[in-house]
Amino acid sequence: MRLKDKKVIALVEEDFEDLELWYPILRLQEEGAQVDLVGKEANHKYIGKYGVPAESAYAFTDIEAEDYDAILVPGGWAPDKLRRYPEVLDFIRVMDKAKKPIGQICHAGWVLISANILQGKHVTSTPGIKDDMTNAGATWSDEAVVVDGHIISSRRPPDLPAYMKAFADKLAEANRSD
């Protein structure tokens, strides 16, 4: 259980991409991480694009990013909503400043763009937001996963195995340096 004692925020909002939320959560739990589902409201049932529910354990205002080791931002249409919450942008900025792993897949790059942390970074995303990513100052590549320091990015659901291996590896690295 190489991720035992690690705490990860998994952001959630309506219309998340079902696999891009649940696969990472389950994958990290398999390795012993505690993954807390955090949304605008605590104990609220959010529904994914394909109808899979996810109930938040905490509201954005219930947690402090400093208490966590990493953050995951799912894709789907949720990122367009998530980036409108100041608390979410603060979580991303805190993780970025502390160089803690930030995972983003598909449209989740919108959240990192709104947090203004992509200048000079190498990333990937769904090709649909390539221009948004490059306009935010990032170098974009059409690859299954791109790791640039503590930022782990991926394109879409078929890339989930490579994405989560890279994310778990980065989180485990942080474990060794504690």
PDB file of C-alpha atoms in Angstrom:
ATOM      1  CA  MET A   1       0.000   0.000   0.000  1.00  0.00           C
ATOM      2  CA  ARG A   2       2.450   2.613  -1.206  1.00  0.00           C
ATOM      3  CA  LEU A   3      -0.065   5.466  -0.845  1.00  0.00           C
ATOM      4  CA  LYS A   4      -1.089   4.705   2.733  1.00  0.00           C
ATOM      5  CA  ASP A   5      -1.403   7.934   4.740  1.00  0.00           C
ATOM      6  CA  LYS A   6      -1.864  10.039   1.592  1.00  0.00           C
ATOM      7  CA  LYS A   7      -4.947  12.276   1.345  1.00  0.00           C
ATOM      8  CA  VAL A   8      -6.297  13.355  -2.022  1.00  0.00           C
ATOM      9  CA  ILE A   9      -9.029  15.826  -2.946  1.00  0.00           C
ATOM     10  CA  ALA A  10     -11.270  14.672  -5.809  1.00  0.00           C
ATOM     11  CA  LEU A  11     -13.341  17.608  -7.010  1.00  0.00           C
ATOM     12  CA  VAL A  12     -16.908  16.969  -8.150  1.00  0.00           C
ATOM     13  CA  GLU A  13     -19.648  18.993  -9.826  1.00  0.00           C
ATOM     14  CA  GLU A  14     -22.638  18.141 -12.003  1.00  0.00           C
ATOM     15  CA  ASP A  15     -21.920  16.583 -15.408  1.00  0.00           C
ATOM     16  CA  PHE A  16     -18.509  15.168 -14.479  1.00  0.00           C
ATOM     17  CA  GLU A  17     -17.156  12.559 -16.901  1.00  0.00           C
ATOM     18  CA  ASP A  18     -18.088   9.391 -15.010  1.00  0.00           C
ATOM     19  CA  LEU A  19     -14.931   7.381 -15.740  1.00  0.00           C
ATOM     20  CA  GLU A  20     -12.636  10.371 -15.226  1.00  0.00           C
ATOM     21  CA  LEU A  21     -13.948  10.771 -11.687  1.00  0.00           C
ATOM     22  CA  TRP A  22     -14.433   7.177 -10.561  1.00  0.00           C
ATOM     23  CA  TYR A  23     -11.463   5.401 -12.153  1.00  0.00           C
ATOM     24  CA  PRO A  24      -8.916   7.693 -10.418  1.00  0.00           C
ATOM     25  CA  ILE A  25     -10.693   7.450  -7.067  1.00  0.00           C
ATOM     26  CA  LEU A  26     -10.824   3.656  -7.131  1.00  0.00           C
ATOM     27  CA  ARG A  27      -7.278   3.341  -8.457  1.00  0.00           C
ATOM     28  CA  LEU A  28      -5.851   5.490  -5.654  1.00  0.00           C
ATOM     29  CA  GLN A  29      -7.928   3.720  -3.008  1.00  0.00           C
ATOM     30  CA  GLU A  30      -6.498   0.407  -4.248  1.00  0.00           C
ATOM     31  CA  GLU A  31      -3.068   1.733  -3.299  1.00  0.00           C
ATOM     32  CA  GLY A  32      -4.188   2.874   0.145  1.00  0.00           C
ATOM     33  CA  ALA A  33      -4.860   6.580  -0.397  1.00  0.00           C
ATOM     34  CA  GLN A  34      -7.746   8.353   1.285  1.00  0.00           C
ATOM     35  CA  VAL A  35      -9.689  10.148  -1.451  1.00  0.00           C
ATOM     36  CA  ASP A  36     -12.233  12.733  -0.322  1.00  0.00           C
ATOM     37  CA  LEU A  37     -14.961  13.745  -2.752  1.00  0.00           C
ATOM     38  CA  VAL A  38     -15.395  17.518  -2.415  1.00  0.00           C
ATOM     39  CA  GLY A  39     -18.122  19.625  -4.047  1.00  0.00           C
ATOM     40  CA  LYS A  40     -19.939  22.903  -3.565  1.00  0.00           C
ATOM     41  CA  GLU A  41     -22.158  21.178  -0.991  1.00  0.00           C
ATOM     42  CA  ALA A  42     -21.399  18.378   1.465  1.00  0.00           C
ATOM     43  CA  ASN A  43     -23.450  15.188   1.298  1.00  0.00           C
ATOM     44  CA  HIS A  44     -24.858  16.179  -2.084  1.00  0.00           C
ATOM     45  CA  LYS A  45     -25.439  13.678  -4.884  1.00  0.00           C
ATOM     46  CA  TYR A  46     -23.886  14.903  -8.119  1.00  0.00           C
ATOM     47  CA  ILE A  47     -24.765  13.134 -11.364  1.00  0.00           C
ATOM     48  CA  GLY A  48     -22.230  12.395 -14.081  1.00  0.00           C
ATOM     49  CA  LYS A  49     -22.701  12.820 -17.825  1.00  0.00           C
ATOM     50  CA  TYR A  50     -23.806   9.178 -18.137  1.00  0.00           C
ATOM     51  CA  GLY A  51     -25.919   9.065 -14.989  1.00  0.00           C
ATOM     52  CA  VAL A  52     -23.467   7.657 -12.449  1.00  0.00           C
ATOM     53  CA  PRO A  53     -23.917   9.386  -9.076  1.00  0.00           C
ATOM     54  CA  ALA A  54     -21.186  10.619  -6.752  1.00  0.00           C
ATOM     55  CA  GLU A  55     -21.955  11.904  -3.257  1.00  0.00           C
ATOM     56  CA  SER A  56     -19.631  14.535  -1.846  1.00  0.00           C
ATOM     57  CA  ALA A  57     -18.239  14.016   1.632  1.00  0.00           C
ATOM     58  CA  TYR A  58     -17.280  17.659   2.062  1.00  0.00           C
ATOM     59  CA  ALA A  59     -18.105  21.120   0.786  1.00  0.00           C
ATOM     60  CA  PHE A  60     -15.347  23.327  -0.591  1.00  0.00           C
ATOM     61  CA  THR A  61     -15.605  25.459   2.549  1.00  0.00           C
ATOM     62  CA  ASP A  62     -15.170  22.428   4.856  1.00  0.00           C
ATOM     63  CA  ILE A  63     -11.568  21.643   3.944  1.00  0.00           C
ATOM     64  CA  GLU A  64      -8.127  23.232   3.723  1.00  0.00           C
ATOM     65  CA  ALA A  65      -5.963  22.322   0.740  1.00  0.00           C
ATOM     66  CA  GLU A  66      -2.894  22.359   2.995  1.00  0.00           C
ATOM     67  CA  ASP A  67      -4.257  19.236   4.740  1.00  0.00           C
ATOM     68  CA  TYR A  68      -4.037  17.221   1.499  1.00  0.00           C
ATOM     69  CA  ASP A  69      -1.221  15.692  -0.518  1.00  0.00           C
ATOM     70  CA  ALA A  70      -2.751  15.999  -4.010  1.00  0.00           C
ATOM     71  CA  ILE A  71      -5.809  17.054  -6.005  1.00  0.00           C
ATOM     72  CA  LEU A  72      -7.709  15.525  -8.930  1.00  0.00           C
ATOM     73  CA  VAL A  73      -9.869  17.478 -11.355  1.00  0.00           C
ATOM     74  CA  PRO A  74     -12.217  15.355 -13.501  1.00  0.00           C
ATOM     75  CA  GLY A  75     -13.268  16.193 -17.019  1.00  0.00           C
ATOM     76  CA  GLY A  76     -16.668  16.334 -18.610  1.00  0.00           C
ATOM     77  CA  TRP A  77     -18.595  19.573 -18.303  1.00  0.00           C
ATOM     78  CA  ALA A  78     -17.879  19.837 -14.564  1.00  0.00           C
ATOM     79  CA  PRO A  79     -14.645  21.842 -15.033  1.00  0.00           C
ATOM     80  CA  ASP A  80     -16.557  24.705 -16.644  1.00  0.00           C
ATOM     81  CA  LYS A  81     -18.527  24.955 -13.393  1.00  0.00           C
ATOM     82  CA  LEU A  82     -15.666  24.149 -11.003  1.00  0.00           C
ATOM     83  CA  ARG A  83     -13.505  26.992 -12.303  1.00  0.00           C
ATOM     84  CA  ARG A  84     -16.150  29.501 -11.207  1.00  0.00           C
ATOM     85  CA  TYR A  85     -15.632  28.739  -7.493  1.00  0.00           C
ATOM     86  CA  PRO A  86     -12.927  30.859  -5.820  1.00  0.00           C
ATOM     87  CA  GLU A  87     -12.297  28.032  -3.328  1.00  0.00           C
ATOM     88  CA  VAL A  88     -11.449  25.602  -6.142  1.00  0.00           C
ATOM     89  CA  LEU A  89      -9.023  28.044  -7.717  1.00  0.00           C
ATOM     90  CA  ASP A  90      -7.440  28.574  -4.297  1.00  0.00           C
ATOM     91  CA  PHE A  91      -7.052  24.783  -3.860  1.00  0.00           C
ATOM     92  CA  ILE A  92      -5.243  24.587  -7.199  1.00  0.00           C
ATOM     93  CA  ARG A  93      -2.985  27.540  -6.387  1.00  0.00           C
ATOM     94  CA  VAL A  94      -2.099  26.137  -2.944  1.00  0.00           C
ATOM     95  CA  MET A  95      -1.226  22.749  -4.457  1.00  0.00           C
ATOM     96  CA  ASP A  96       0.781  24.429  -7.209  1.00  0.00           C
ATOM     97  CA  LYS A  97       2.756  26.603  -4.796  1.00  0.00           C
ATOM     98  CA  ALA A  98       3.537  23.569  -2.614  1.00  0.00           C
ATOM     99  CA  LYS A  99       4.422  21.490  -5.717  1.00  0.00           C
ATOM    100  CA  LYS A 100       1.893  18.832  -4.705  1.00  0.00           C
ATOM    101  CA  PRO A 101       0.476  16.587  -7.464  1.00  0.00           C
ATOM    102  CA  ILE A 102      -2.311  18.134  -9.518  1.00  0.00           C
ATOM    103  CA  GLY A 103      -4.114  15.715 -11.817  1.00  0.00           C
ATOM    104  CA  GLN A 104      -6.215  17.012 -14.693  1.00  0.00           C
ATOM    105  CA  ILE A 105      -7.851  15.138 -17.541  1.00  0.00           C
ATOM    106  CA  CYS A 106      -9.863  16.126 -20.614  1.00  0.00           C
ATOM    107  CA  HIS A 107     -11.593  19.502 -20.030  1.00  0.00           C
ATOM    108  CA  ALA A 108     -10.144  19.798 -16.493  1.00  0.00           C
ATOM    109  CA  GLY A 109      -7.429  22.012 -17.928  1.00  0.00           C
ATOM    110  CA  TRP A 110      -9.977  24.828 -17.804  1.00  0.00           C
ATOM    111  CA  VAL A 111      -9.660  24.843 -13.996  1.00  0.00           C
ATOM    112  CA  LEU A 112      -5.869  25.155 -14.164  1.00  0.00           C
ATOM    113  CA  ILE A 113      -6.232  27.915 -16.764  1.00  0.00           C
ATOM    114  CA  SER A 114      -8.579  29.862 -14.477  1.00  0.00           C
ATOM    115  CA  ALA A 115      -6.140  29.359 -11.582  1.00  0.00           C
ATOM    116  CA  ASN A 116      -3.474  30.906 -13.826  1.00  0.00           C
ATOM    117  CA  ILE A 117      -0.819  28.228 -13.237  1.00  0.00           C
ATOM    118  CA  LEU A 118      -0.053  26.982 -16.757  1.00  0.00           C
ATOM    119  CA  GLN A 119       2.438  29.584 -17.986  1.00  0.00           C
ATOM    120  CA  GLY A 120       5.517  27.710 -19.215  1.00  0.00           C
ATOM    121  CA  LYS A 121       4.095  24.247 -18.417  1.00  0.00           C
ATOM    122  CA  HIS A 122       3.978  21.242 -20.742  1.00  0.00           C
ATOM    123  CA  VAL A 123       0.497  19.633 -20.736  1.00  0.00           C
ATOM    124  CA  THR A 124      -2.096  17.676 -22.639  1.00  0.00           C
ATOM    125  CA  SER A 125      -5.892  17.707 -22.600  1.00  0.00           C
ATOM    126  CA  THR A 126      -8.762  16.920 -24.869  1.00  0.00           C
ATOM    127  CA  PRO A 127      -7.843  18.451 -28.244  1.00  0.00           C
ATOM    128  CA  GLY A 128     -11.017  20.543 -27.905  1.00  0.00           C
ATOM    129  CA  ILE A 129      -9.301  22.887 -25.418  1.00  0.00           C
ATOM    130  CA  LYS A 130      -5.824  22.836 -26.969  1.00  0.00           C
ATOM    131  CA  ASP A 131      -6.125  26.508 -27.947  1.00  0.00           C
ATOM    132  CA  ASP A 132      -7.262  27.437 -24.428  1.00  0.00           C
ATOM    133  CA  MET A 133      -4.231  25.663 -22.952  1.00  0.00           C
ATOM    134  CA  THR A 134      -1.739  27.296 -25.335  1.00  0.00           C
ATOM    135  CA  ASN A 135      -3.366  30.709 -24.897  1.00  0.00           C
ATOM    136  CA  ALA A 136      -2.779  30.268 -21.150  1.00  0.00           C
ATOM    137  CA  GLY A 137       0.942  29.935 -21.866  1.00  0.00           C
ATOM    138  CA  ALA A 138       1.314  26.145 -21.860  1.00  0.00           C
ATOM    139  CA  THR A 139       2.999  23.941 -24.433  1.00  0.00           C
ATOM    140  CA  TRP A 140       0.424  21.342 -25.525  1.00  0.00           C
ATOM    141  CA  SER A 141       1.163  17.809 -26.755  1.00  0.00           C
ATOM    142  CA  ASP A 142      -1.188  15.160 -28.100  1.00  0.00           C
ATOM    143  CA  GLU A 143      -0.052  12.386 -25.721  1.00  0.00           C
ATOM    144  CA  ALA A 144      -1.861   9.996 -23.380  1.00  0.00           C
ATOM    145  CA  VAL A 145      -0.210  11.570 -20.354  1.00  0.00           C
ATOM    146  CA  VAL A 146       2.197  14.448 -19.798  1.00  0.00           C
ATOM    147  CA  VAL A 147       4.041  14.955 -16.515  1.00  0.00           C
ATOM    148  CA  ASP A 148       5.598  18.363 -15.952  1.00  0.00           C
ATOM    149  CA  GLY A 149       6.864  18.464 -12.401  1.00  0.00           C
ATOM    150  CA  HIS A 150       3.848  18.100 -10.143  1.00  0.00           C
ATOM    151  CA  ILE A 151       1.234  18.585 -12.901  1.00  0.00           C
ATOM    152  CA  ILE A 152      -0.041  15.358 -14.434  1.00  0.00           C
ATOM    153  CA  SER A 153      -2.340  15.812 -17.422  1.00  0.00           C
ATOM    154  CA  SER A 154      -4.215  13.462 -19.710  1.00  0.00           C
ATOM    155  CA  ARG A 155      -6.550  13.578 -22.709  1.00  0.00           C
ATOM    156  CA  ARG A 156      -9.586  11.302 -22.278  1.00  0.00           C
ATOM    157  CA  PRO A 157     -10.957   8.040 -20.791  1.00  0.00           C
ATOM    158  CA  PRO A 158      -8.910   5.610 -22.928  1.00  0.00           C
ATOM    159  CA  ASP A 159      -5.787   7.227 -21.407  1.00  0.00           C
ATOM    160  CA  LEU A 160      -6.858   6.594 -17.799  1.00  0.00           C
ATOM    161  CA  PRO A 161      -4.458   3.676 -17.122  1.00  0.00           C
ATOM    162  CA  ALA A 162      -1.386   5.701 -18.164  1.00  0.00           C
ATOM    163  CA  TYR A 163      -2.710   8.812 -16.401  1.00  0.00           C
ATOM    164  CA  MET A 164      -3.329   7.109 -13.096  1.00  0.00           C
ATOM    165  CA  LYS A 165      -0.043   5.208 -13.159  1.00  0.00           C
ATOM    166  CA  ALA A 166       1.789   8.513 -13.619  1.00  0.00           C
ATOM    167  CA  PHE A 167      -0.306  10.243 -10.937  1.00  0.00           C
ATOM    168  CA  ALA A 168       0.131   7.415  -8.390  1.00  0.00           C
ATOM    169  CA  ASP A 169       3.868   7.292  -9.125  1.00  0.00           C
ATOM    170  CA  LYS A 170       4.166  11.054  -8.529  1.00  0.00           C
ATOM    171  CA  LEU A 171       2.172  10.798  -5.289  1.00  0.00           C
ATOM    172  CA  ALA A 172       4.362   7.889  -4.134  1.00  0.00           C
ATOM    173  CA  GLU A 173       7.495   9.950  -4.907  1.00  0.00           C
ATOM    174  CA  ALA A 174       6.174  12.642  -2.579  1.00  0.00           C
ATOM    175  CA  ASN A 175       5.731   9.889   0.016  1.00  0.00           C
ATOM    176  CA  ARG A 176       9.437   9.039  -0.089  1.00  0.00           C
ATOM    177  CA  SER A 177      10.522  12.655   0.389  1.00  0.00           C
ATOM    178  CA  ASP A 178       8.314  13.344   3.435  1.00  0.00           C
TER     179      ASP A 178
END
